[in-house]
PDB file of C-alpha atoms in Angstrom:
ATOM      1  CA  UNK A   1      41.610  50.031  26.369  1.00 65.00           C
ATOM      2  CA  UNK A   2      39.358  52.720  24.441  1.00 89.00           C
ATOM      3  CA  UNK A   3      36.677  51.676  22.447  1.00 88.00           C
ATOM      4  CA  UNK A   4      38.172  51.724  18.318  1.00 89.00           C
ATOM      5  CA  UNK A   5      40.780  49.146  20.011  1.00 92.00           C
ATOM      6  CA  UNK A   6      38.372  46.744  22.018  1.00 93.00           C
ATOM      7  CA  UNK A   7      36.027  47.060  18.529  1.00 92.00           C
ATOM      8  CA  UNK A   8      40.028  45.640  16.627  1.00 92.00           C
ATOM      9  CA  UNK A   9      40.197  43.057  18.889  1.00 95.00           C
ATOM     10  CA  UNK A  10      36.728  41.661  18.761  1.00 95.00           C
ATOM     11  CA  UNK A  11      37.430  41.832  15.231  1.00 95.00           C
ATOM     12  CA  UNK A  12      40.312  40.287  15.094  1.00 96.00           C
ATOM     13  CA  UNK A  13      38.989  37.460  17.473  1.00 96.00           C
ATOM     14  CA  UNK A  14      36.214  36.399  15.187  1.00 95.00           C
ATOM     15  CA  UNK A  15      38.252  37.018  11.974  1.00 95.00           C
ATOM     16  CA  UNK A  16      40.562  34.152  13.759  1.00 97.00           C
ATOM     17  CA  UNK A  17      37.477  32.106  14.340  1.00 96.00           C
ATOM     18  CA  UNK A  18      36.701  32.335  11.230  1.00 95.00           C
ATOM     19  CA  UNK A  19      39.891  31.233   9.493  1.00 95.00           C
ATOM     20  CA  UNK A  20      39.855  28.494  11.871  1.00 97.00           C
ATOM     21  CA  UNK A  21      36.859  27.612  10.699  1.00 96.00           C
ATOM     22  CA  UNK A  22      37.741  27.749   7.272  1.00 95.00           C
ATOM     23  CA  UNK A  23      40.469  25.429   8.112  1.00 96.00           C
ATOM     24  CA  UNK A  24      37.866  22.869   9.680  1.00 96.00           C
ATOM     25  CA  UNK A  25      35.914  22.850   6.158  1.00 95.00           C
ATOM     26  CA  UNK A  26      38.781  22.073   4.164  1.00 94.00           C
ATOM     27  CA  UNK A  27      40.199  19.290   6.280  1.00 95.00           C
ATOM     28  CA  UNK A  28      36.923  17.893   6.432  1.00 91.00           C
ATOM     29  CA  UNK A  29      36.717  18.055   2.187  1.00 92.00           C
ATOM     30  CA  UNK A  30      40.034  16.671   2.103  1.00 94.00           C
ATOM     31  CA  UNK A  31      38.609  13.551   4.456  1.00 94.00           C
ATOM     32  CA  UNK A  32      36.046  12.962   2.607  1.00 90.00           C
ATOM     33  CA  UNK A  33      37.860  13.044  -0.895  1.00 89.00           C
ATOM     34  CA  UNK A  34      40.272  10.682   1.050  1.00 93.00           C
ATOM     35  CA  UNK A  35      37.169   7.938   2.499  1.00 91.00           C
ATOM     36  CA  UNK A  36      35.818   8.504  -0.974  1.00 86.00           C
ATOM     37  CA  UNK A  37      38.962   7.205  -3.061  1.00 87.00           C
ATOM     38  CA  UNK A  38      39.723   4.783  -0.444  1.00 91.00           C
ATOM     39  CA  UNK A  39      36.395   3.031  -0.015  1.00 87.00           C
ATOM     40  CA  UNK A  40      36.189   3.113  -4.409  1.00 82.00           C
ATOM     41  CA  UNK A  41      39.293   1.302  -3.808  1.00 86.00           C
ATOM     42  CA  UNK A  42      37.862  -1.423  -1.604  1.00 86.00           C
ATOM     43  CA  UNK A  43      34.988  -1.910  -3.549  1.00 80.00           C
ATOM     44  CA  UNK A  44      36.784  -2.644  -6.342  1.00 77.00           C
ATOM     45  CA  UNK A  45      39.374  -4.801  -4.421  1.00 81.00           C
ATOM     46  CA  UNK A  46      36.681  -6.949  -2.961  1.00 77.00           C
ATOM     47  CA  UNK A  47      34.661  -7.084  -6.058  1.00 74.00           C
ATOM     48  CA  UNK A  48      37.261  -8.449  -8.312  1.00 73.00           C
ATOM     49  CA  UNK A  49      37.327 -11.807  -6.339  1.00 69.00           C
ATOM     50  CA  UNK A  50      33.666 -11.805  -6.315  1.00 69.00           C
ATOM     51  CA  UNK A  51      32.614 -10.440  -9.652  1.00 59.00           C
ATOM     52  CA  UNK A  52      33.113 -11.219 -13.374  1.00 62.00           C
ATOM     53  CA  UNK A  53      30.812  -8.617 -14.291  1.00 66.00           C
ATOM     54  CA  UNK A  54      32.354  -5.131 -14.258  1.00 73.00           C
ATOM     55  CA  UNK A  55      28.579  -3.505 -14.150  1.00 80.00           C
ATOM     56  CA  UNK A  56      28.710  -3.905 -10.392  1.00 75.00           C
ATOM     57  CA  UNK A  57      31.951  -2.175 -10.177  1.00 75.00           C
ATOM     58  CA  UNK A  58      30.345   0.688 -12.149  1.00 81.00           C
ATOM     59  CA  UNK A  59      26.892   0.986 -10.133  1.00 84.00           C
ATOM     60  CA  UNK A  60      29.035   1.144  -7.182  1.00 80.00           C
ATOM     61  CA  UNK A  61      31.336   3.991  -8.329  1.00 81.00           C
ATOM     62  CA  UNK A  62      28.239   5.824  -9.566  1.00 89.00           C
ATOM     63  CA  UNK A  63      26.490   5.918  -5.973  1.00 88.00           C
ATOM     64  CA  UNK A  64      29.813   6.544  -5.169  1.00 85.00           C
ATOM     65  CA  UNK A  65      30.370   9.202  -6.768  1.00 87.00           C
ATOM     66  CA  UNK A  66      26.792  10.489  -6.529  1.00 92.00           C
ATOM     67  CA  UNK A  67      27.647  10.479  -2.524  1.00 90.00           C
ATOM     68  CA  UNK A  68      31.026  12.552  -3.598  1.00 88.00           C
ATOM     69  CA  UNK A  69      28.655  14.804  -5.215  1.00 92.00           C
ATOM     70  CA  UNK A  70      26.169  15.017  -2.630  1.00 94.00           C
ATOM     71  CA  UNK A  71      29.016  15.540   0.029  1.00 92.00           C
ATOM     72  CA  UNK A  72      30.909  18.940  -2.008  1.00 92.00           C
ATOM     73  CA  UNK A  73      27.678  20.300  -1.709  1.00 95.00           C
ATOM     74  CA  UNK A  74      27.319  20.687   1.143  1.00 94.00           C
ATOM     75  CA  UNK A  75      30.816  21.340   1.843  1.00 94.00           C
ATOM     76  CA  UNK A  76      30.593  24.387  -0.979  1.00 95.00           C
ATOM     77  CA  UNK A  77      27.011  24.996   0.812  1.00 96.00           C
ATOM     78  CA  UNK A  78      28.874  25.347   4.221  1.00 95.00           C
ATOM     79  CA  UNK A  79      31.606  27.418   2.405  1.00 95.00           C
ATOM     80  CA  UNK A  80      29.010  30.067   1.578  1.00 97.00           C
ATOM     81  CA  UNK A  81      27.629  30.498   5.126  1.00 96.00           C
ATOM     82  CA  UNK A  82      31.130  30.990   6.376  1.00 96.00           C
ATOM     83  CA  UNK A  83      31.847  33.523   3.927  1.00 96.00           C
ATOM     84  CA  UNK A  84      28.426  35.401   4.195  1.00 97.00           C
ATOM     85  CA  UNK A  85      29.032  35.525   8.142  1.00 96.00           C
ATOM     86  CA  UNK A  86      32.427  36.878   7.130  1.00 96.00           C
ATOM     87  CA  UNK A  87      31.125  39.427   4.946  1.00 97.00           C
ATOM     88  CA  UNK A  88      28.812  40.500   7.667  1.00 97.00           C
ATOM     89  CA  UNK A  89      31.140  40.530  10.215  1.00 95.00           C
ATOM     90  CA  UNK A  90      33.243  42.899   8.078  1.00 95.00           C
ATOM     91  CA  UNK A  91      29.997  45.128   7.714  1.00 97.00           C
ATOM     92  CA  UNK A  92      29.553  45.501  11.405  1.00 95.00           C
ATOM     93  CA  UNK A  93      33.191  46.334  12.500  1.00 94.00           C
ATOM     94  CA  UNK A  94      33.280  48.780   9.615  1.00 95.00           C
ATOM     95  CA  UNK A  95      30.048  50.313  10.267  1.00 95.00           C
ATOM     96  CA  UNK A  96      30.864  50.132  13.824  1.00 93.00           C
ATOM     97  CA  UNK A  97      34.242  51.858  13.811  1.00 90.00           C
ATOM     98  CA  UNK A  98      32.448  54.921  11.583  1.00 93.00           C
ATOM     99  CA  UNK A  99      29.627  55.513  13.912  1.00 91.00           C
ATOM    100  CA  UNK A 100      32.456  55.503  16.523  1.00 86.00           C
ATOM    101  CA  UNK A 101      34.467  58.204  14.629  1.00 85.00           C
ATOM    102  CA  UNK A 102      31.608  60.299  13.469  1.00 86.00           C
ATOM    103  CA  UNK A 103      31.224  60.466  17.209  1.00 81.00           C
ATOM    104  CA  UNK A 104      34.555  61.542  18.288  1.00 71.00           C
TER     105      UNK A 104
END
């Protein structure tokens, strides 16, 4: 295997990584949308028996929600990284694969 095609496959290998990760990110935003709807849900199952007053209904969905927040954060916050480390990955196999044909 000559060099230009080892420099593709490494390329190609963390490109896959990558994606995979990518994939990893979203499942774990969808999970955590999921546990965040679902425990809402509880809260406001359990609190109905309990509860009269809807104002502890509401502080909980606020912290809720203020979790939610907190959580797509750093979910858009991990996004970033992955796509900067993309980016440079790019840059290398690019610059890379020029200084390779500048020195054919």
């Amino acid at each position: 295997m000559d060099k230009e095609e080892q420099l593709l496959k490494e390329y190609q290998n963390n490109r896959r990584k990558f994606e995979e990760q990518e994939d990893d990110i979203k499942k774990f935003q969808r999970q955590g949308q999921q546990i965040a709807d679902e425990t809402y849900s509880e809260i406001r199952f359990l609190l109905s028996d309990i509860s009269e007053d809807d104002e502890v209904l509401n502080d909980a969905r606020i912290e809720l929600a203020n979790l939610g927040e907190e959580f797509m954060m750093n979910i858009d916050k991990e996004k970033k990284k992955l796509l900067n480390r993309q980016e440079e990955e790019e840059q290398r196999y690019r610059k890379e694969l020029r200084v390779l044909k500048e020195g054919e």
